PDB file of C-alpha atoms and ligand atoms in Angstrom:
ATOM      1  CA  MET A  20       1.386  11.593 -21.295  1.00  0.00           C
ATOM      2  CA  GLU A  21      -1.847  13.091 -19.986  1.00  0.00           C
ATOM      3  CA  LEU A  22      -1.892  10.956 -16.848  1.00  0.00           C
ATOM      4  CA  LYS A  23       1.469  12.317 -15.680  1.00  0.00           C
ATOM      5  CA  ASN A  24      -0.051  15.783 -15.208  1.00  0.00           C
ATOM      6  CA  HIS A  25      -2.350  14.352 -12.551  1.00  0.00           C
ATOM      7  CA  LEU A  26       0.366  12.719 -10.481  1.00  0.00           C
ATOM      8  CA  HIS A  27       3.176  13.940  -8.249  1.00  0.00           C
ATOM      9  CA  ILE A  28       6.091  11.870  -9.533  1.00  0.00           C
ATOM     10  CA  PRO A  29       8.861  11.438  -8.517  1.00  0.00           C
ATOM     11  CA  SER A  30       7.446  11.548  -5.012  1.00  0.00           C
ATOM     12  CA  PRO A  31       9.574  13.364  -2.410  1.00  0.00           C
ATOM     13  CA  VAL A  32      11.391  11.932   0.605  1.00  0.00           C
ATOM     14  CA  SER A  33      10.731  13.413   4.091  1.00  0.00           C
ATOM     15  CA  GLU A  34      13.094  13.286   7.075  1.00  0.00           C
ATOM     16  CA  ILE A  35      11.160  11.958  10.050  1.00  0.00           C
ATOM     17  CA  ASN A  36      12.019  13.248  13.495  1.00  0.00           C
ATOM     18  CA  THR A  37      10.160  11.555  16.289  1.00  0.00           C
ATOM     19  CA  SER A  38      11.083  11.415  19.968  1.00  0.00           C
ATOM     20  CA  TRP A  39      11.750   7.652  19.704  1.00  0.00           C
ATOM     21  CA  SER A  40      13.883   7.816  16.562  1.00  0.00           C
ATOM     22  CA  LYS A  41      15.949  10.641  18.065  1.00  0.00           C
ATOM     23  CA  ASP A  42      16.318   8.871  21.423  1.00  0.00           C
ATOM     24  CA  HIS A  43      17.734   5.814  19.673  1.00  0.00           C
ATOM     25  CA  ASN A  44      19.735   7.742  17.099  1.00  0.00           C
ATOM     26  CA  VAL A  45      18.031   6.132  14.094  1.00  0.00           C
ATOM     27  CA  ARG A  46      17.570   8.241  10.971  1.00  0.00           C
ATOM     28  CA  ILE A  47      14.272   7.623   9.215  1.00  0.00           C
ATOM     29  CA  GLN A  48      13.574   8.802   5.711  1.00  0.00           C
ATOM     30  CA  LEU A  49      10.045   8.377   4.423  1.00  0.00           C
ATOM     31  CA  LYS A  50       9.402   7.975   0.701  1.00  0.00           C
ATOM     32  CA  ARG A  51       6.177   9.893   0.222  1.00  0.00           C
ATOM     33  CA  ASP A  52       4.220   7.835  -2.287  1.00  0.00           C
ATOM     34  CA  ASP A  53       1.162   8.985  -0.327  1.00  0.00           C
ATOM     35  CA  LEU A  54       1.642  12.335  -2.083  1.00  0.00           C
ATOM     36  CA  ILE A  55       1.383  10.900  -5.594  1.00  0.00           C
ATOM     37  CA  HIS A  56      -2.390  11.518  -5.631  1.00  0.00           C
ATOM     38  CA  PRO A  57      -5.034  12.019  -2.921  1.00  0.00           C
ATOM     39  CA  LEU A  58      -7.151   9.024  -3.986  1.00  0.00           C
ATOM     40  CA  ILE A  59      -4.787   6.866  -6.037  1.00  0.00           C
ATOM     41  CA  SER A  60      -3.021   5.117  -3.200  1.00  0.00           C
ATOM     42  CA  GLY A  61       0.752   5.334  -3.726  1.00  0.00           C
ATOM     43  CA  ASN A  62       1.717   1.757  -4.354  1.00  0.00           C
ATOM     44  CA  LYS A  63      -1.549   1.116  -6.179  1.00  0.00           C
ATOM     45  CA  TRP A  64      -0.378   3.663  -8.726  1.00  0.00           C
ATOM     46  CA  ARG A  65       3.013   1.957  -8.948  1.00  0.00           C
ATOM     47  CA  LYS A  66       1.343  -1.373  -9.674  1.00  0.00           C
ATOM     48  CA  LEU A  67      -1.171   0.125 -12.116  1.00  0.00           C
ATOM     49  CA  SER A  68       1.589   1.930 -13.994  1.00  0.00           C
ATOM     50  CA  GLY A  69       3.096  -1.429 -14.921  1.00  0.00           C
ATOM     51  CA  ILE A  70      -0.293  -2.877 -15.786  1.00  0.00           C
ATOM     52  CA  PHE A  71      -1.315   0.125 -17.908  1.00  0.00           C
ATOM     53  CA  SER A  72       1.894  -0.150 -19.908  1.00  0.00           C
ATOM     54  CA  LYS A  73       0.593  -3.530 -21.015  1.00  0.00           C
ATOM     55  CA  PHE A  74      -2.914  -2.148 -21.542  1.00  0.00           C
ATOM     56  CA  ASN A  75      -1.662   0.623 -23.820  1.00  0.00           C
ATOM     57  CA  ALA A  76       0.906  -1.459 -25.691  1.00  0.00           C
ATOM     58  CA  GLU A  77      -1.609  -4.181 -26.508  1.00  0.00           C
ATOM     59  CA  HIS A  78      -4.577  -1.895 -27.198  1.00  0.00           C
ATOM     60  CA  PHE A  79      -7.183  -3.228 -24.838  1.00  0.00           C
ATOM     61  CA  ASP A  80     -10.608  -1.568 -24.581  1.00  0.00           C
ATOM     62  CA  LYS A  81     -11.628  -2.141 -21.016  1.00  0.00           C
ATOM     63  CA  ILE A  82     -10.327  -2.946 -17.526  1.00  0.00           C
ATOM     64  CA  VAL A  83     -11.996  -5.467 -15.237  1.00  0.00           C
ATOM     65  CA  THR A  84     -10.637  -5.873 -11.718  1.00  0.00           C
ATOM     66  CA  TYR A  85     -11.410  -7.335  -8.306  1.00  0.00           C
ATOM     67  CA  GLY A  86     -11.481  -6.234  -4.692  1.00  0.00           C
ATOM     68  CA  GLY A  87     -13.154  -6.305  -1.327  1.00  0.00           C
ATOM     69  CA  ALA A  88     -15.704  -3.618  -0.487  1.00  0.00           C
ATOM     70  CA  TYR A  89     -12.959  -1.504   1.154  1.00  0.00           C
ATOM     71  CA  SER A  90     -10.339  -1.925  -1.530  1.00  0.00           C
ATOM     72  CA  ASN A  91      -7.842   0.896  -2.105  1.00  0.00           C
ATOM     73  CA  HIS A  92      -7.044  -0.829  -5.384  1.00  0.00           C
ATOM     74  CA  LEU A  93     -10.604  -0.454  -6.721  1.00  0.00           C
ATOM     75  CA  VAL A  94     -10.661   3.282  -5.962  1.00  0.00           C
ATOM     76  CA  ALA A  95      -7.219   3.740  -7.512  1.00  0.00           C
ATOM     77  CA  THR A  96      -8.246   1.850 -10.647  1.00  0.00           C
ATOM     78  CA  ALA A  97     -11.458   3.876 -10.988  1.00  0.00           C
ATOM     79  CA  VAL A  98      -9.534   7.164 -10.817  1.00  0.00           C
ATOM     80  CA  VAL A  99      -6.765   6.111 -13.218  1.00  0.00           C
ATOM     81  CA  CYS A 100      -9.342   4.831 -15.705  1.00  0.00           C
ATOM     82  CA  ALA A 101     -11.354   8.066 -15.505  1.00  0.00           C
ATOM     83  CA  ILE A 102      -8.237  10.148 -16.186  1.00  0.00           C
ATOM     84  CA  GLN A 103      -7.468   7.996 -19.215  1.00  0.00           C
ATOM     85  CA  LYS A 104     -11.119   7.641 -20.304  1.00  0.00           C
ATOM     86  CA  ILE A 105     -10.948   3.859 -20.116  1.00  0.00           C
ATOM     87  CA  PRO A 106     -14.163   1.976 -19.269  1.00  0.00           C
ATOM     88  CA  CYS A 107     -13.742  -0.131 -16.166  1.00  0.00           C
ATOM     89  CA  LYS A 108     -15.609  -2.587 -14.027  1.00  0.00           C
ATOM     90  CA  GLY A 109     -14.949  -3.499 -10.402  1.00  0.00           C
ATOM     91  CA  ILE A 110     -16.019  -6.933  -9.198  1.00  0.00           C
ATOM     92  CA  VAL A 111     -16.637  -6.761  -5.463  1.00  0.00           C
ATOM     93  CA  ARG A 112     -16.493  -9.725  -3.105  1.00  0.00           C
ATOM     94  CA  GLY A 113     -19.738 -10.524  -1.259  1.00  0.00           C
ATOM     95  CA  GLU A 114     -23.448  -9.783  -1.419  1.00  0.00           C
ATOM     96  CA  GLU A 115     -24.589  -6.328  -2.443  1.00  0.00           C
ATOM     97  CA  PRO A 116     -25.042  -4.265   0.739  1.00  0.00           C
ATOM     98  CA  LYS A 117     -28.085  -2.050   1.314  1.00  0.00           C
ATOM     99  CA  GLU A 118     -25.887   0.991   1.386  1.00  0.00           C
ATOM    100  CA  ARG A 119     -22.596   1.411  -0.380  1.00  0.00           C
ATOM    101  CA  ASN A 120     -19.643   2.542   1.680  1.00  0.00           C
ATOM    102  CA  ALA A 121     -17.648   5.672   0.895  1.00  0.00           C
ATOM    103  CA  LEU A 122     -14.945   3.823  -1.070  1.00  0.00           C
ATOM    104  CA  LEU A 123     -17.451   2.228  -3.425  1.00  0.00           C
ATOM    105  CA  GLN A 124     -19.268   5.562  -3.777  1.00  0.00           C
ATOM    106  CA  LEU A 125     -15.970   7.087  -4.877  1.00  0.00           C
ATOM    107  CA  CYS A 126     -15.573   4.320  -7.450  1.00  0.00           C
ATOM    108  CA  ARG A 127     -19.038   5.178  -8.782  1.00  0.00           C
ATOM    109  CA  LEU A 128     -18.279   8.905  -8.854  1.00  0.00           C
ATOM    110  CA  TYR A 129     -15.307   8.146 -11.077  1.00  0.00           C
ATOM    111  CA  GLY A 130     -17.515   6.106 -13.385  1.00  0.00           C
ATOM    112  CA  MET A 131     -16.583   2.559 -12.436  1.00  0.00           C
ATOM    113  CA  GLN A 132     -19.250  -0.056 -13.023  1.00  0.00           C
ATOM    114  CA  ILE A 133     -19.649  -2.153  -9.853  1.00  0.00           C
ATOM    115  CA  GLU A 134     -20.742  -5.773  -9.739  1.00  0.00           C
ATOM    116  CA  PHE A 135     -21.086  -7.875  -6.577  1.00  0.00           C
ATOM    117  CA  ILE A 136     -20.374 -11.596  -6.690  1.00  0.00           C
ATOM    118  CA  SER A 137     -20.604 -14.329  -4.056  1.00  0.00           C
ATOM    119  CA  ARG A 138     -17.524 -15.097  -2.009  1.00  0.00           C
ATOM    120  CA  ALA A 139     -17.368 -18.616  -3.447  1.00  0.00           C
ATOM    121  CA  LYS A 140     -17.359 -17.397  -7.043  1.00  0.00           C
ATOM    122  CA  TYR A 141     -14.920 -14.641  -6.162  1.00  0.00           C
ATOM    123  CA  MET A 142     -12.421 -17.086  -4.681  1.00  0.00           C
ATOM    124  CA  LYS A 143     -12.477 -19.073  -7.899  1.00  0.00           C
ATOM    125  CA  THR A 144     -11.867 -16.155 -10.241  1.00  0.00           C
ATOM    126  CA  ASN A 145      -9.990 -13.319  -8.526  1.00  0.00           C
ATOM    127  CA  ARG A 146      -6.542 -14.632  -9.282  1.00  0.00           C
ATOM    128  CA  LEU A 147      -7.311 -14.900 -12.969  1.00  0.00           C
ATOM    129  CA  TYR A 148      -5.051 -12.653 -14.863  1.00  0.00           C
ATOM    130  CA  GLY A 149      -5.327 -12.433 -18.553  1.00  0.00           C
ATOM    131  CA  VAL A 150      -7.262 -11.374 -21.527  1.00  0.00           C
ATOM    132  CA  PHE A 151     -10.858 -11.997 -22.419  1.00  0.00           C
ATOM    133  CA  ASP A 152     -11.871 -10.405 -25.689  1.00  0.00           C
ATOM    134  CA  ARG A 153     -10.440  -6.911 -25.437  1.00  0.00           C
ATOM    135  CA  GLU A 154     -10.858  -6.704 -21.672  1.00  0.00           C
ATOM    136  CA  LEU A 155      -7.800  -6.779 -19.454  1.00  0.00           C
ATOM    137  CA  PHE A 156      -8.422  -8.551 -16.130  1.00  0.00           C
ATOM    138  CA  ILE A 157      -6.384  -7.382 -13.169  1.00  0.00           C
ATOM    139  CA  PRO A 158      -6.355  -9.556 -10.042  1.00  0.00           C
ATOM    140  CA  GLU A 159      -7.209  -8.220  -6.592  1.00  0.00           C
ATOM    141  CA  GLY A 160      -4.714  -5.664  -5.321  1.00  0.00           C
ATOM    142  CA  GLY A 161      -2.944  -5.476  -8.688  1.00  0.00           C
ATOM    143  CA  ALA A 162      -1.031  -8.597  -7.684  1.00  0.00           C
ATOM    144  CA  CYS A 163       0.633  -9.741 -10.908  1.00  0.00           C
ATOM    145  CA  HIS A 164       3.969  -9.608 -12.698  1.00  0.00           C
ATOM    146  CA  GLU A 165       3.207  -6.291 -14.459  1.00  0.00           C
ATOM    147  CA  GLY A 166       2.345  -4.852 -11.037  1.00  0.00           C
ATOM    148  CA  THR A 167       5.819  -5.678  -9.754  1.00  0.00           C
ATOM    149  CA  LEU A 168       7.395  -3.950 -12.777  1.00  0.00           C
ATOM    150  CA  GLY A 169       5.741  -0.651 -11.821  1.00  0.00           C
ATOM    151  CA  CYS A 170       6.983  -1.002  -8.242  1.00  0.00           C
ATOM    152  CA  THR A 171      10.638  -0.964  -9.347  1.00  0.00           C
ATOM    153  CA  HIS A 172      10.221   2.819  -9.729  1.00  0.00           C
ATOM    154  CA  ILE A 173       9.698   3.335  -5.988  1.00  0.00           C
ATOM    155  CA  LEU A 174      13.419   2.771  -5.560  1.00  0.00           C
ATOM    156  CA  SER A 175      14.732   3.775  -8.992  1.00  0.00           C
ATOM    157  CA  GLU A 176      13.696   7.384  -8.347  1.00  0.00           C
ATOM    158  CA  THR A 177      15.133   7.448  -4.790  1.00  0.00           C
ATOM    159  CA  ASN A 178      18.700   8.138  -3.680  1.00  0.00           C
ATOM    160  CA  LEU A 179      19.806   4.992  -1.852  1.00  0.00           C
ATOM    161  CA  SER A 180      23.445   5.874  -1.274  1.00  0.00           C
ATOM    162  CA  ASN A 181      22.967   6.503   2.449  1.00  0.00           C
ATOM    163  CA  VAL A 182      20.431   3.812   3.253  1.00  0.00           C
ATOM    164  CA  ASP A 183      21.184   0.801   5.518  1.00  0.00           C
ATOM    165  CA  GLN A 184      17.749  -0.870   5.455  1.00  0.00           C
ATOM    166  CA  ILE A 185      14.458  -0.439   3.585  1.00  0.00           C
ATOM    167  CA  TYR A 186      10.997  -1.079   5.112  1.00  0.00           C
ATOM    168  CA  VAL A 187       7.645  -1.533   3.393  1.00  0.00           C
ATOM    169  CA  SER A 188       4.280  -2.992   4.387  1.00  0.00           C
ATOM    170  CA  CYS A 189       3.044  -6.172   2.683  1.00  0.00           C
ATOM    171  CA  GLY A 190      -0.493  -7.228   1.804  1.00  0.00           C
ATOM    172  CA  THR A 191       0.017  -9.456  -1.224  1.00  0.00           C
ATOM    173  CA  GLY A 192       3.794  -8.954  -1.465  1.00  0.00           C
ATOM    174  CA  THR A 193       3.627  -7.485  -4.988  1.00  0.00           C
ATOM    175  CA  THR A 194       5.149  -4.151  -3.970  1.00  0.00           C
ATOM    176  CA  ILE A 195       8.080  -5.662  -2.100  1.00  0.00           C
ATOM    177  CA  ALA A 196       8.616  -8.109  -4.988  1.00  0.00           C
ATOM    178  CA  GLY A 197       9.044  -5.195  -7.401  1.00  0.00           C
ATOM    179  CA  MET A 198      11.386  -3.384  -5.029  1.00  0.00           C
ATOM    180  CA  HIS A 199      13.380  -6.574  -4.577  1.00  0.00           C
ATOM    181  CA  SER A 200      13.815  -7.047  -8.298  1.00  0.00           C
ATOM    182  CA  TYR A 201      15.079  -3.467  -8.608  1.00  0.00           C
ATOM    183  CA  LEU A 202      17.721  -3.985  -5.886  1.00  0.00           C
ATOM    184  CA  GLN A 203      18.770  -7.240  -7.496  1.00  0.00           C
ATOM    185  CA  ALA A 204      19.036  -5.731 -10.979  1.00  0.00           C
ATOM    186  CA  GLN A 205      21.188  -2.914  -9.570  1.00  0.00           C
ATOM    187  CA  ASN A 206      23.233  -5.393  -7.530  1.00  0.00           C
ATOM    188  CA  LEU A 207      22.454  -3.439  -4.354  1.00  0.00           C
ATOM    189  CA  LYS A 208      22.737  -5.461  -1.158  1.00  0.00           C
ATOM    190  CA  ILE A 209      20.576  -3.229   1.071  1.00  0.00           C
ATOM    191  CA  PRO A 210      18.360  -5.419   3.303  1.00  0.00           C
ATOM    192  CA  LEU A 211      14.712  -5.127   2.261  1.00  0.00           C
ATOM    193  CA  ILE A 212      12.303  -5.789   5.103  1.00  0.00           C
ATOM    194  CA  GLY A 213       8.560  -6.366   4.825  1.00  0.00           C
ATOM    195  CA  ILE A 214       5.972  -5.861   7.556  1.00  0.00           C
ATOM    196  CA  GLN A 215       3.155  -8.340   6.995  1.00  0.00           C
ATOM    197  CA  VAL A 216      -0.195  -6.683   7.817  1.00  0.00           C
ATOM    198  CA  LEU A 217      -2.274  -9.832   7.888  1.00  0.00           C
ATOM    199  CA  LYS A 218      -2.303 -12.806  10.202  1.00  0.00           C
ATOM    200  CA  GLY A 219      -0.643 -16.050   9.157  1.00  0.00           C
ATOM    201  CA  SER A 220       2.722 -17.460  10.026  1.00  0.00           C
ATOM    202  CA  LYS A 221       5.162 -16.861   7.142  1.00  0.00           C
ATOM    203  CA  TYR A 222       2.255 -16.006   4.813  1.00  0.00           C
ATOM    204  CA  ILE A 223       4.096 -13.382   2.742  1.00  0.00           C
ATOM    205  CA  GLU A 224       7.284 -15.433   2.659  1.00  0.00           C
ATOM    206  CA  ALA A 225       5.313 -18.265   1.061  1.00  0.00           C
ATOM    207  CA  GLU A 226       3.583 -15.907  -1.396  1.00  0.00           C
ATOM    208  CA  LEU A 227       6.908 -14.380  -2.437  1.00  0.00           C
ATOM    209  CA  LEU A 228       8.397 -17.783  -3.009  1.00  0.00           C
ATOM    210  CA  HIS A 229       5.483 -19.266  -4.928  1.00  0.00           C
ATOM    211  CA  ARG A 230       4.304 -16.284  -6.922  1.00  0.00           C
ATOM    212  CA  PHE A 231       7.519 -14.426  -7.556  1.00  0.00           C
ATOM    213  CA  ASN A 232      10.269 -16.952  -6.808  1.00  0.00           C
ATOM    214  CA  ILE A 233      11.852 -14.670  -4.201  1.00  0.00           C
ATOM    215  CA  GLY A 234      13.485 -16.247  -1.156  1.00  0.00           C
ATOM    216  CA  ASN A 235      15.644 -13.571   0.415  1.00  0.00           C
ATOM    217  CA  CYS A 236      13.424 -10.796   1.768  1.00  0.00           C
ATOM    218  CA  ILE A 237      13.129 -10.486   5.533  1.00  0.00           C
ATOM    219  CA  ILE A 238       9.446 -10.544   6.525  1.00  0.00           C
ATOM    220  CA  TYR A 239       8.157  -9.842  10.036  1.00  0.00           C
ATOM    221  CA  ASP A 240       4.784 -11.524  10.508  1.00  0.00           C
ATOM    222  CA  GLN A 241       4.099 -10.518  14.133  1.00  0.00           C
ATOM    223  CA  PHE A 242       3.046  -6.885  13.628  1.00  0.00           C
ATOM    224  CA  HIS A 243      -0.448  -7.364  12.147  1.00  0.00           C
ATOM    225  CA  GLU A 244      -2.170  -6.029  15.307  1.00  0.00           C
ATOM    226  CA  GLY A 245      -4.882  -8.685  15.251  1.00  0.00           C
ATOM    227  CA  GLY A 246      -5.227  -9.343  11.540  1.00  0.00           C
ATOM    228  CA  TYR A 247      -5.913  -7.698   8.216  1.00  0.00           C
ATOM    229  CA  ALA A 248      -7.643  -4.326   8.605  1.00  0.00           C
ATOM    230  CA  LYS A 249      -7.966  -4.904  12.354  1.00  0.00           C
ATOM    231  CA  THR A 250      -7.004  -2.043  14.625  1.00  0.00           C
ATOM    232  CA  ASN A 251      -6.676  -1.482  18.353  1.00  0.00           C
ATOM    233  CA  ALA A 252      -6.190   1.370  20.795  1.00  0.00           C
ATOM    234  CA  GLN A 253      -2.379   1.106  20.829  1.00  0.00           C
ATOM    235  CA  LEU A 254      -2.168   1.337  17.053  1.00  0.00           C
ATOM    236  CA  ILE A 255      -4.572   4.262  16.776  1.00  0.00           C
ATOM    237  CA  ASP A 256      -2.796   6.085  19.622  1.00  0.00           C
ATOM    238  CA  PHE A 257       0.528   5.486  17.888  1.00  0.00           C
ATOM    239  CA  ILE A 258      -0.786   6.885  14.591  1.00  0.00           C
ATOM    240  CA  HIS A 259      -2.144   9.896  16.454  1.00  0.00           C
ATOM    241  CA  ASP A 260       1.182  10.587  18.174  1.00  0.00           C
ATOM    242  CA  PHE A 261       3.145  10.123  14.946  1.00  0.00           C
ATOM    243  CA  THR A 262       0.848  12.510  13.078  1.00  0.00           C
ATOM    244  CA  VAL A 263       1.089  15.164  15.795  1.00  0.00           C
ATOM    245  CA  GLU A 264       4.897  14.857  15.905  1.00  0.00           C
ATOM    246  CA  THR A 265       5.546  14.809  12.151  1.00  0.00           C
ATOM    247  CA  GLY A 266       2.500  16.294  10.418  1.00  0.00           C
ATOM    248  CA  ILE A 267       2.265  13.129   8.322  1.00  0.00           C
ATOM    249  CA  LEU A 268      -0.804  10.920   8.514  1.00  0.00           C
ATOM    250  CA  LEU A 269      -0.355   7.155   8.256  1.00  0.00           C
ATOM    251  CA  ASP A 270      -3.192   4.847   7.247  1.00  0.00           C
ATOM    252  CA  PRO A 271      -4.632   2.330   9.737  1.00  0.00           C
ATOM    253  CA  ILE A 272      -4.261  -0.807   7.579  1.00  0.00           C
ATOM    254  CA  TYR A 273      -0.758  -0.687   6.084  1.00  0.00           C
ATOM    255  CA  THR A 274       1.590   2.214   6.794  1.00  0.00           C
ATOM    256  CA  GLY A 275       0.433   2.695  10.403  1.00  0.00           C
ATOM    257  CA  LYS A 276       1.320  -0.927  11.166  1.00  0.00           C
ATOM    258  CA  MET A 277       4.632  -0.627   9.323  1.00  0.00           C
ATOM    259  CA  MET A 278       5.709   2.459  11.258  1.00  0.00           C
ATOM    260  CA  PHE A 279       4.458   1.021  14.565  1.00  0.00           C
ATOM    261  CA  ALA A 280       6.600  -2.048  13.835  1.00  0.00           C
ATOM    262  CA  ILE A 281       9.610   0.172  13.075  1.00  0.00           C
ATOM    263  CA  LYS A 282       9.165   1.930  16.418  1.00  0.00           C
ATOM    264  CA  GLN A 283       9.048  -1.392  18.272  1.00  0.00           C
ATOM    265  CA  LEU A 284      12.062  -2.744  16.351  1.00  0.00           C
ATOM    266  CA  ILE A 285      14.011   0.388  17.260  1.00  0.00           C
ATOM    267  CA  GLU A 286      13.033   0.088  20.924  1.00  0.00           C
ATOM    268  CA  GLN A 287      14.056  -3.591  20.930  1.00  0.00           C
ATOM    269  CA  ASN A 288      17.388  -2.681  19.314  1.00  0.00           C
ATOM    270  CA  ALA A 289      16.546  -4.902  16.346  1.00  0.00           C
ATOM    271  CA  ILE A 290      17.174  -1.685  14.417  1.00  0.00           C
ATOM    272  CA  GLU A 291      20.432  -0.525  15.976  1.00  0.00           C
ATOM    273  CA  SER A 292      21.533   2.949  16.966  1.00  0.00           C
ATOM    274  CA  GLY A 293      23.206   4.792  14.097  1.00  0.00           C
ATOM    275  CA  LYS A 294      21.248   3.040  11.347  1.00  0.00           C
ATOM    276  CA  LYS A 295      19.741   4.976   8.484  1.00  0.00           C
ATOM    277  CA  ILE A 296      16.516   3.517   7.223  1.00  0.00           C
ATOM    278  CA  LEU A 297      14.192   4.266   4.350  1.00  0.00           C
ATOM    279  CA  ALA A 298      10.506   3.491   4.899  1.00  0.00           C
ATOM    280  CA  ILE A 299       7.945   3.608   2.116  1.00  0.00           C
ATOM    281  CA  HIS A 300       4.711   5.518   2.736  1.00  0.00           C
ATOM    282  CA  THR A 301       2.626   3.495   0.301  1.00  0.00           C
ATOM    283  CA  GLY A 302      -0.425   5.756   0.754  1.00  0.00           C
ATOM    284  CA  GLY A 303      -3.709   4.184   1.780  1.00  0.00           C
ATOM    285  CA  MET A 304      -5.509   7.309   2.958  1.00  0.00           C
ATOM    286  CA  THR A 305      -8.792   6.011   1.509  1.00  0.00           C
ATOM    287  CA  GLY A 306      -8.531   3.283   4.178  1.00  0.00           C
ATOM    288  CA  TRP A 307      -9.679   5.864   6.744  1.00  0.00           C
ATOM    289  CA  LEU A 308     -13.016   6.153   4.915  1.00  0.00           C
ATOM    290  CA  GLY A 309     -13.880   2.681   6.185  1.00  0.00           C
ATOM    291  CA  LYS A 310     -12.408   3.229   9.640  1.00  0.00           C
ATOM    292  CA  GLY A 311     -14.108   6.316  11.063  1.00  0.00           C
ATOM    293  CA  GLU A 312     -15.568   4.493  14.026  1.00  0.00           C
ATOM    294  CA  GLU A 313     -12.122   3.192  15.012  1.00  0.00           C
ATOM    295  CA  LEU A 314     -11.222   6.707  16.018  1.00  0.00           C
ATOM    296  CA  ASN A 315     -13.335   6.112  19.108  1.00  0.00           C
ATOM    297  CA  TYR A 316     -10.320   4.168  20.323  1.00  0.00           C
ATOM    298  CA  LEU A 317      -8.451   7.411  20.537  1.00  0.00           C
ATOM    299  CA  LYS A 318      -8.351   8.262  24.194  1.00  0.00           C
ATOM    300  CA  LYS A 319      -5.883  11.110  23.990  1.00  0.00           C
ATOM    301  CA  THR A 320      -7.158  14.606  24.511  1.00  0.00           C
ATOM    302  CA  PRO A 321      -6.497  17.015  21.662  1.00  0.00           C
ATOM    303  CA  HIS A 322      -3.292  18.876  22.318  1.00  0.00           C
ATOM    304  CA  ASN A 323      -3.386  22.586  22.822  1.00  0.00           C
ATOM    305  CA  ILE A 324      -1.465  24.414  20.130  1.00  0.00           C
ATOM    306  CA  LYS A 325      -0.372  27.055  22.683  1.00  0.00           C
ATOM    307  CA  ASP A 326       1.470  24.378  24.680  1.00  0.00           C
ATOM    308  CA  VAL A 327       3.534  23.097  21.763  1.00  0.00           C
TER     309      VAL A 327
HETATM  310  C1  PLP B  14      -2.497  -2.383  -0.983  1.00  0.00           C
HETATM  311  C2  PLP B  14      -1.561  -1.648  -0.104  1.00  0.00           C
HETATM  312  C3  PLP B  14      -0.357  -2.231   0.365  1.00  0.00           C
HETATM  313  C4  PLP B  14       0.005  -3.673   0.095  1.00  0.00           C
HETATM  314  O1  PLP B  14       0.731  -3.824  -1.079  1.00  0.00           O
HETATM  315  P1  PLP B  14       1.066  -5.277  -1.651  1.00  0.00           P
HETATM  316  O2  PLP B  14       1.697  -5.005  -2.954  1.00  0.00           O
HETATM  317  O3  PLP B  14      -0.259  -5.984  -1.813  1.00  0.00           O
HETATM  318  O4  PLP B  14       1.918  -5.986  -0.695  1.00  0.00           O
HETATM  319  C5  PLP B  14       0.490  -1.463   1.147  1.00  0.00           C
HETATM  320  N1  PLP B  14       0.172  -0.187   1.463  1.00  0.00           N
HETATM  321  C6  PLP B  14      -0.962   0.397   1.052  1.00  0.00           C
HETATM  322  C7  PLP B  14      -1.244   1.779   1.474  1.00  0.00           C
HETATM  323  C8  PLP B  14      -1.866  -0.302   0.262  1.00  0.00           C
HETATM  324  O5  PLP B  14      -3.014   0.295  -0.136  1.00  0.00           O
END
């Protein structure tokens, strides 16, 4: 299939060696879904792959989807649709701004039609998932059953024989739901742990139960760092240090918070010495396009290559 030539699948797994993982004797493997494509965020591709199977099987003509103005999902959908020459429309929450941000400009470059709608109208319609004429509607974030089907491949293409625990960040819970269904289908009992990136006590647990009927994932809801898409100096410093130590950039909204949580769990011995964990780098690099000013938090001086 044409699309496959544009994507790096199966994505590789990197061994992560940081001072804190070595100190505590925890082995971290990172599934590099960030490498699938520079603009199609890793797990957004996984979700879209399931949704496009439906699109192709049922011969739709057009995609219509939803997102906030900084949505990785909208960019991913625009790129996938351009590769497949499928017309697409992105419905964006809120009033039309005077200037479009870099993510929405990317959507336009890839040919997506953009429409802004009021928050009130958006709230009423964004969870609609279904068919209107020959248009396939995809809810915000690709959060639907077909989205979970695509996410089963994150684990199906990964060797899990030496893995004690699996970590992934959660926004809607669709990605972890797909991973969960894979483990269940394979009868694998590896604990699957979600890091909730938005504020709200037991929010993802409730979503998993109500939307996907899943009751046995472990979700930590205390590592959101102030709320969805919020950042602070500690988080940005952590991402900086991780990038310098490993050469792998995390995003500020999802994977940065997941890895920062893993570090804290290791330091609190909630992840014990000797454990081997698999963390999923779900991508999200386009998130930095909306977060440039946050780099002002970074107080560290650039390190001198000669000193390394
Ligand atoms: C959207 C996104 C997530 C959240 O995935 P859900 O399926 O909504 O839980 C995680 N990581 C990245 C990089 C994302 O862009």
